[in-house]
Amino acid sequence: MIAARSVNHHDLSAHMPGMSTPQGKKRRADRTFRDEQLDMGFFIALLVVHLPPGKVLLSLDRTNWEHGETPINFLVLGAVVHGFTLPLIWVPLDESGNSHTYARMWLVLKLLRALPAKRWLGLVADREFIGAEWFRFLRRQGIKRAIRIRHSDMLDDMSGKEWFEHVQHGHFHEIGEKVFVFGELMRVVATRSPVGDLVIIATDFSAQKTWKLYKQRWSIECTFSSFKKRGLDLERTGMTERSRLQRLFGLVTLAWMFCLRLGVWLSQTWPIPVLKHGRRAVSLVRHGAQHLVDALRWKPQQFMAVLEVLIQAFCPPGAAESKVVTY
């Protein structure tokens, strides 16, 4: 999958080892996505052990595309690591619109079995993920929240727009005391985006920490982008059946995680050049994928050293990588 940069079975078959025909290899790929052993518990177990030690920030969002006239819509909950969000649990939704509250609750409860609330720094999410039942559920699970709300949502007896209509871009405002948001007593902070949109966040953190954490919500968009045309081309799948889609998303996540893991390690040994606009020449994921494919295809004698990196957990941001591995 990493070598093919595709999830399409025809593309995968060309990169699969063995002497069987391309049709035989394609059937082998088909069977993989029918394997009931590849359930959510399997993927969670492999992913959680790669998290850095200590608390991690969780991010919730949806990604969607269409196969013909069939909408495909995933709800994804993951941990922020090194500028990306590592998906930890996901579910394909029946509808193409916003997620149902109970689907979100199911994701959280399922993940809490493997990653207890004491390891959650908090949860960041966009204004799609709001509601009294949802906010109350998170508090009862011991999960701190930093969730964007709508202008029209009531904060005590006034709407968010009425509270913060005067806020200008570059300025950050906070209501002086906690107010009721969807029945929950929370802090509320606001600013304006560069295009003039009012950004209002209901939070359990201080104002300064809220902005620091909420900015990391965008890391999940970077992940979705590298899952799709900029990376593993997830949208090229012809699958629409829910259980197979769930397995596919899991295998893509594992492949993507290994690319990111190697990219993080390599960047500390051989830093990626930074271009004039201030961004890296290639992303950490692309950097790792290039070296991983190179080792798999041309340097099998070095692959065991690469494998030692891939089985290690991510280091905390700013911490030095282990120097045990020589590549």
Tab-separated table of C-alpha atoms in Angstrom:
chain	number	residue	atom	x	y	z
A	1	MET	CA	0.000	0.000	0.000
A	2	ILE	CA	2.827	2.402	0.876
A	3	ALA	CA	4.780	1.493	-2.265
A	4	ALA	CA	1.693	1.726	-4.486
A	5	ARG	CA	0.483	4.950	-2.823
A	6	SER	CA	-2.979	3.582	-3.430
A	7	VAL	CA	-5.692	1.421	-1.892
A	8	ASN	CA	-7.026	0.305	-5.272
A	9	HIS	CA	-6.757	-3.484	-5.533
A	10	HIS	CA	-5.403	-3.393	-9.091
A	11	ASP	CA	-2.633	-1.026	-7.965
A	12	LEU	CA	-1.882	-3.105	-4.873
A	13	SER	CA	-1.579	-6.369	-6.804
A	14	ALA	CA	1.327	-5.004	-8.860
A	15	HIS	CA	3.354	-4.534	-5.659
A	16	MET	CA	2.509	-7.822	-3.928
A	17	PRO	CA	5.238	-10.513	-3.779
A	18	GLY	CA	4.808	-14.013	-5.143
A	19	MET	CA	4.572	-15.845	-8.456
A	20	SER	CA	0.779	-15.876	-8.773
A	21	THR	CA	-1.007	-13.974	-11.519
A	22	PRO	CA	-2.124	-10.352	-11.076
A	23	GLN	CA	-5.701	-11.652	-10.814
A	24	GLY	CA	-4.650	-14.051	-8.044
A	25	LYS	CA	-2.936	-11.249	-6.145
A	26	LYS	CA	-5.997	-9.052	-6.526
A	27	ARG	CA	-8.138	-11.829	-5.019
A	28	ARG	CA	-5.677	-12.038	-2.117
A	29	ALA	CA	-6.133	-8.308	-1.520
A	30	ASP	CA	-9.915	-8.766	-1.661
A	31	ARG	CA	-9.748	-11.494	0.999
A	32	THR	CA	-7.788	-9.226	3.339
A	33	PHE	CA	-10.694	-6.809	3.610
A	34	ARG	CA	-13.074	-9.652	4.425
A	35	ASP	CA	-10.926	-10.896	7.338
A	36	GLU	CA	-13.072	-10.564	10.472
A	37	GLN	CA	-9.959	-10.736	12.682
A	38	LEU	CA	-9.205	-7.181	11.565
A	39	ASP	CA	-11.728	-5.686	13.965
A	40	MET	CA	-11.615	-2.405	15.838
A	41	GLY	CA	-10.028	-3.980	18.908
A	42	PHE	CA	-7.124	-5.195	16.762
A	43	PHE	CA	-6.441	-1.731	15.351
A	44	ILE	CA	-6.845	0.102	18.674
A	45	ALA	CA	-4.352	-2.236	20.360
A	46	LEU	CA	-1.715	-1.597	17.681
A	47	LEU	CA	-2.247	2.155	17.593
A	48	VAL	CA	-2.467	3.022	21.293
A	49	VAL	CA	0.924	1.441	22.092
A	50	HIS	CA	2.538	3.889	19.655
A	51	LEU	CA	1.297	6.969	21.533
A	52	PRO	CA	3.916	9.025	23.375
A	53	PRO	CA	3.980	8.625	27.164
A	54	GLY	CA	1.865	10.930	29.296
A	55	LYS	CA	-1.263	12.828	28.330
A	56	VAL	CA	-2.361	13.280	24.725
A	57	LEU	CA	-4.762	15.732	23.117
A	58	LEU	CA	-7.666	14.078	21.292
A	59	SER	CA	-9.311	15.522	18.179
A	60	LEU	CA	-12.681	14.572	16.675
A	61	ASP	CA	-13.781	15.196	13.091
A	62	ARG	CA	-15.379	13.698	9.985
A	63	THR	CA	-13.976	12.984	6.546
A	64	ASN	CA	-16.122	12.164	3.555
A	65	TRP	CA	-16.070	11.551	-0.183
A	66	GLU	CA	-18.290	9.945	-2.804
A	67	HIS	CA	-17.977	6.728	-4.794
A	68	GLY	CA	-20.236	7.360	-7.744
A	69	GLU	CA	-23.499	8.397	-6.130
A	70	THR	CA	-22.703	6.648	-2.838
A	71	PRO	CA	-21.554	8.997	-0.036
A	72	ILE	CA	-18.819	7.603	2.227
A	73	ASN	CA	-18.561	9.325	5.583
A	74	PHE	CA	-16.204	8.490	8.484
A	75	LEU	CA	-16.301	9.803	12.038
A	76	VAL	CA	-12.746	9.724	13.408
A	77	LEU	CA	-11.290	10.220	16.902
A	78	GLY	CA	-7.522	10.424	17.219
A	79	ALA	CA	-4.530	11.745	19.159
A	80	VAL	CA	-2.454	14.750	18.109
A	81	VAL	CA	1.167	13.733	17.457
A	82	HIS	CA	3.875	15.788	15.730
A	83	GLY	CA	1.538	18.076	13.816
A	84	PHE	CA	-0.861	15.341	12.699
A	85	THR	CA	-3.732	13.440	14.299
A	86	LEU	CA	-3.190	9.698	14.594
A	87	PRO	CA	-6.634	8.060	14.200
A	88	LEU	CA	-7.309	5.677	17.085
A	89	ILE	CA	-10.935	4.742	16.443
A	90	TRP	CA	-13.407	5.417	13.634
A	91	VAL	CA	-16.805	4.429	12.353
A	92	PRO	CA	-18.393	4.742	8.898
A	93	LEU	CA	-21.666	6.641	9.164
A	94	ASP	CA	-24.846	5.731	7.310
A	95	GLU	CA	-25.646	9.285	6.350
A	96	SER	CA	-23.565	11.908	4.551
A	97	GLY	CA	-24.368	14.712	7.021
A	98	ASN	CA	-23.357	15.496	10.585
A	99	SER	CA	-22.603	12.720	13.050
A	100	HIS	CA	-25.138	11.497	15.586
A	101	THR	CA	-24.424	12.099	19.276
A	102	TYR	CA	-24.577	8.383	20.058
A	103	ALA	CA	-21.950	7.596	17.400
A	104	ARG	CA	-19.585	10.042	19.123
A	105	MET	CA	-20.335	8.520	22.510
A	106	TRP	CA	-19.656	5.033	21.174
A	107	LEU	CA	-16.230	6.111	19.893
A	108	VAL	CA	-15.280	7.698	23.211
A	109	LEU	CA	-16.478	4.791	25.361
A	110	LYS	CA	-14.740	2.232	23.152
A	111	LEU	CA	-11.465	4.157	23.248
A	112	LEU	CA	-11.635	4.721	27.012
A	113	ARG	CA	-11.235	0.961	27.490
A	114	ALA	CA	-7.755	1.159	25.972
A	115	LEU	CA	-6.875	4.781	26.795
A	116	PRO	CA	-8.307	5.830	30.187
A	117	ALA	CA	-9.483	9.388	30.770
A	118	LYS	CA	-6.437	10.175	32.952
A	119	ARG	CA	-4.331	10.040	29.761
A	120	TRP	CA	-6.592	12.465	27.874
A	121	LEU	CA	-5.301	16.030	28.009
A	122	GLY	CA	-8.642	17.029	26.533
A	123	LEU	CA	-10.803	16.915	23.421
A	124	VAL	CA	-10.899	19.543	20.673
A	125	ALA	CA	-13.658	19.598	18.069
A	126	ASP	CA	-15.453	21.887	15.625
A	127	ARG	CA	-18.952	23.358	16.021
A	128	GLU	CA	-20.545	20.294	14.415
A	129	PHE	CA	-19.879	18.405	17.649
A	130	ILE	CA	-22.095	20.221	20.135
A	131	GLY	CA	-25.229	19.574	22.171
A	132	ALA	CA	-26.338	19.292	25.798
A	133	GLU	CA	-26.233	15.503	25.930
A	134	TRP	CA	-22.762	15.400	24.356
A	135	PHE	CA	-21.262	18.087	26.597
A	136	ARG	CA	-22.711	16.434	29.707
A	137	PHE	CA	-21.408	13.022	28.607
A	138	LEU	CA	-17.839	14.307	28.229
A	139	ARG	CA	-17.883	15.921	31.672
A	140	ARG	CA	-19.148	12.728	33.287
A	141	GLN	CA	-16.360	10.761	31.598
A	142	GLY	CA	-13.776	13.148	33.070
A	143	ILE	CA	-12.772	14.591	29.679
A	144	LYS	CA	-11.895	18.284	29.411
A	145	ARG	CA	-13.409	20.103	26.433
A	146	ALA	CA	-12.346	22.852	24.011
A	147	ILE	CA	-15.127	22.847	21.433
A	148	ARG	CA	-16.099	25.566	18.995
A	149	ILE	CA	-19.747	26.636	19.182
A	150	ARG	CA	-22.042	28.552	16.824
A	151	HIS	CA	-22.754	32.295	16.893
A	152	SER	CA	-26.408	31.557	17.621
A	153	ASP	CA	-25.779	29.292	20.632
A	154	MET	CA	-26.971	30.754	23.920
A	155	LEU	CA	-24.469	31.681	26.630
A	156	ASP	CA	-26.630	32.275	29.678
A	157	ASP	CA	-29.341	34.543	28.230
A	158	MET	CA	-27.448	36.001	25.236
A	159	SER	CA	-26.208	34.495	21.986
A	160	GLY	CA	-22.524	34.142	21.237
A	161	LYS	CA	-22.824	36.805	18.542
A	162	GLU	CA	-24.293	39.279	21.037
A	163	TRP	CA	-21.483	38.615	23.514
A	164	PHE	CA	-18.634	38.936	21.011
A	165	GLU	CA	-19.902	41.052	18.094
A	166	HIS	CA	-17.250	43.713	18.818
A	167	VAL	CA	-14.268	41.321	18.689
A	168	GLN	CA	-11.664	42.131	16.018
A	169	HIS	CA	-9.132	39.917	14.260
A	170	GLY	CA	-5.976	39.516	16.321
A	171	HIS	CA	-7.801	40.192	19.603
A	172	PHE	CA	-8.839	37.511	22.076
A	173	HIS	CA	-11.734	37.995	24.465
A	174	GLU	CA	-13.077	35.965	27.368
A	175	ILE	CA	-16.315	36.272	29.302
A	176	GLY	CA	-15.279	37.306	32.806
A	177	GLU	CA	-16.952	34.400	34.560
A	178	LYS	CA	-18.215	30.967	33.591
A	179	VAL	CA	-21.561	30.816	31.791
A	180	PHE	CA	-23.994	28.046	30.924
A	181	VAL	CA	-23.339	26.470	27.515
A	182	PHE	CA	-25.741	23.663	26.610
A	183	GLY	CA	-26.481	23.304	30.318
A	184	GLU	CA	-22.800	23.098	31.298
A	185	LEU	CA	-20.963	25.777	33.277
A	186	MET	CA	-17.905	26.603	31.140
A	187	ARG	CA	-15.466	29.338	30.173
A	188	VAL	CA	-16.062	30.923	26.777
A	189	VAL	CA	-13.381	32.658	24.692
A	190	ALA	CA	-13.543	34.225	21.227
A	191	THR	CA	-11.559	35.817	18.412
A	192	ARG	CA	-11.981	36.478	14.690
A	193	SER	CA	-10.294	34.537	11.923
A	194	PRO	CA	-8.289	36.375	9.220
A	195	VAL	CA	-11.368	36.197	6.935
A	196	GLY	CA	-13.613	37.721	9.600
A	197	ASP	CA	-15.371	34.639	10.967
A	198	LEU	CA	-16.208	34.780	14.656
A	199	VAL	CA	-14.558	31.845	16.443
A	200	ILE	CA	-16.191	31.071	19.810
A	201	ILE	CA	-14.914	28.217	21.950
A	202	ALA	CA	-16.516	26.683	25.038
A	203	THR	CA	-13.708	25.349	27.181
A	204	ASP	CA	-12.579	23.784	30.439
A	205	PHE	CA	-9.085	25.297	30.064
A	206	SER	CA	-7.660	28.763	30.638
A	207	ALA	CA	-8.016	31.193	27.733
A	208	GLN	CA	-4.333	30.999	26.815
A	209	LYS	CA	-4.218	27.218	26.903
A	210	THR	CA	-7.492	26.966	24.973
A	211	TRP	CA	-6.037	28.764	21.955
A	212	LYS	CA	-2.851	26.727	22.113
A	213	LEU	CA	-4.824	23.470	22.137
A	214	TYR	CA	-7.577	24.438	19.711
A	215	LYS	CA	-5.071	25.413	17.012
A	216	GLN	CA	-3.984	21.781	17.016
A	217	ARG	CA	-7.448	20.716	15.878
A	218	TRP	CA	-6.314	21.437	12.328
A	219	SER	CA	-3.822	18.577	12.584
A	220	ILE	CA	-6.635	16.151	11.769
A	221	GLU	CA	-7.172	17.929	8.436
A	222	CYS	CA	-3.487	17.312	7.638
A	223	THR	CA	-4.052	13.621	8.351
A	224	PHE	CA	-7.109	13.382	6.114
A	225	SER	CA	-5.232	15.146	3.318
A	226	SER	CA	-2.358	12.649	3.475
A	227	PHE	CA	-4.825	9.744	3.544
A	228	LYS	CA	-6.328	10.922	0.262
A	229	LYS	CA	-4.830	12.191	-3.006
A	230	ARG	CA	-1.708	13.645	-1.395
A	231	GLY	CA	-0.854	10.263	0.110
A	232	LEU	CA	-2.486	6.834	0.002
A	233	ASP	CA	-5.364	7.819	-2.305
A	234	LEU	CA	-8.076	6.470	-0.001
A	235	GLU	CA	-10.817	7.886	-2.227
A	236	ARG	CA	-9.922	5.454	-5.031
A	237	THR	CA	-11.390	2.515	-3.172
A	238	GLY	CA	-14.371	0.895	-4.812
A	239	MET	CA	-15.641	-0.486	-1.506
A	240	THR	CA	-18.876	0.776	0.008
A	241	GLU	CA	-19.759	-2.005	2.493
A	242	ARG	CA	-19.356	-0.718	6.064
A	243	SER	CA	-17.296	-3.516	7.625
A	244	ARG	CA	-14.846	-3.582	4.717
A	245	LEU	CA	-14.535	0.196	4.763
A	246	GLN	CA	-13.747	0.042	8.472
A	247	ARG	CA	-10.948	-2.492	7.850
A	248	LEU	CA	-9.631	-0.468	4.940
A	249	PHE	CA	-9.457	2.677	7.060
A	250	GLY	CA	-7.587	0.706	9.723
A	251	LEU	CA	-4.989	-0.640	7.303
A	252	VAL	CA	-4.502	2.805	5.781
A	253	THR	CA	-4.036	4.208	9.292
A	254	LEU	CA	-1.358	1.622	10.121
A	255	ALA	CA	0.510	2.258	6.861
A	256	TRP	CA	0.279	6.012	7.375
A	257	MET	CA	1.413	5.752	11.013
A	258	PHE	CA	4.526	3.807	10.015
A	259	CYS	CA	5.401	6.509	7.469
A	260	LEU	CA	4.955	9.243	10.086
A	261	ARG	CA	6.903	7.280	12.705
A	262	LEU	CA	9.900	6.853	10.420
A	263	GLY	CA	9.613	10.441	9.202
A	264	VAL	CA	9.750	11.792	12.767
A	265	TRP	CA	12.835	9.698	13.543
A	266	LEU	CA	14.599	10.629	10.302
A	267	SER	CA	13.881	14.335	10.755
A	268	GLN	CA	15.823	14.349	14.020
A	269	THR	CA	18.773	12.629	12.388
A	270	TRP	CA	18.629	14.355	8.980
A	271	PRO	CA	16.394	17.441	9.299
A	272	ILE	CA	14.074	18.203	6.379
A	273	PRO	CA	15.077	21.444	4.586
A	274	VAL	CA	12.823	24.422	5.270
A	275	LEU	CA	11.872	26.475	2.197
A	276	LYS	CA	11.562	30.263	1.921
A	277	HIS	CA	7.855	30.237	2.789
A	278	GLY	CA	8.750	28.639	6.145
A	279	ARG	CA	7.369	25.159	5.503
A	280	ARG	CA	9.254	21.901	5.154
A	281	ALA	CA	10.236	20.761	1.653
A	282	VAL	CA	8.290	17.541	2.283
A	283	SER	CA	5.965	16.493	5.094
A	284	LEU	CA	7.076	14.096	7.811
A	285	VAL	CA	4.734	11.473	6.350
A	286	ARG	CA	6.093	11.807	2.800
A	287	HIS	CA	9.668	11.844	4.142
A	288	GLY	CA	9.095	8.597	6.020
A	289	ALA	CA	7.266	6.977	3.096
A	290	GLN	CA	10.125	7.702	0.696
A	291	HIS	CA	12.689	6.041	2.958
A	292	LEU	CA	10.406	3.154	3.871
A	293	VAL	CA	9.727	2.282	0.221
A	294	ASP	CA	13.436	2.624	-0.536
A	295	ALA	CA	14.325	0.173	2.243
A	296	LEU	CA	11.609	-2.298	1.250
A	297	ARG	CA	12.510	-2.296	-2.428
A	298	TRP	CA	16.248	-1.705	-2.644
A	299	LYS	CA	17.824	-2.130	0.805
A	300	PRO	CA	16.353	-5.245	2.446
A	301	GLN	CA	19.473	-5.571	4.592
A	302	GLN	CA	18.524	-2.284	6.286
A	303	PHE	CA	14.852	-3.091	6.773
A	304	MET	CA	15.372	-4.698	10.201
A	305	ALA	CA	16.869	-1.425	11.430
A	306	VAL	CA	13.860	0.429	10.035
A	307	LEU	CA	11.547	-2.070	11.720
A	308	GLU	CA	13.141	-1.263	15.085
A	309	VAL	CA	12.046	2.344	14.606
A	310	LEU	CA	8.534	1.409	13.509
A	311	ILE	CA	7.783	-0.651	16.618
A	312	GLN	CA	8.792	2.167	18.987
A	313	ALA	CA	6.248	4.583	20.431
A	314	PHE	CA	6.321	8.194	19.289
A	315	CYS	CA	8.502	10.424	21.424
A	316	PRO	CA	6.859	13.419	23.135
A	317	PRO	CA	7.149	16.662	21.118
A	318	GLY	CA	10.559	18.218	21.672
A	319	ALA	CA	12.093	15.072	23.162
A	320	ALA	CA	15.122	13.437	21.552
A	321	GLU	CA	14.639	10.141	19.746
A	322	SER	CA	16.306	6.938	20.870
A	323	LYS	CA	19.828	6.576	19.464
A	324	VAL	CA	19.753	2.776	19.566
A	325	VAL	CA	18.773	2.375	15.918
A	326	THR	CA	21.347	2.855	13.157
A	327	TYR	CA	19.957	3.392	9.675
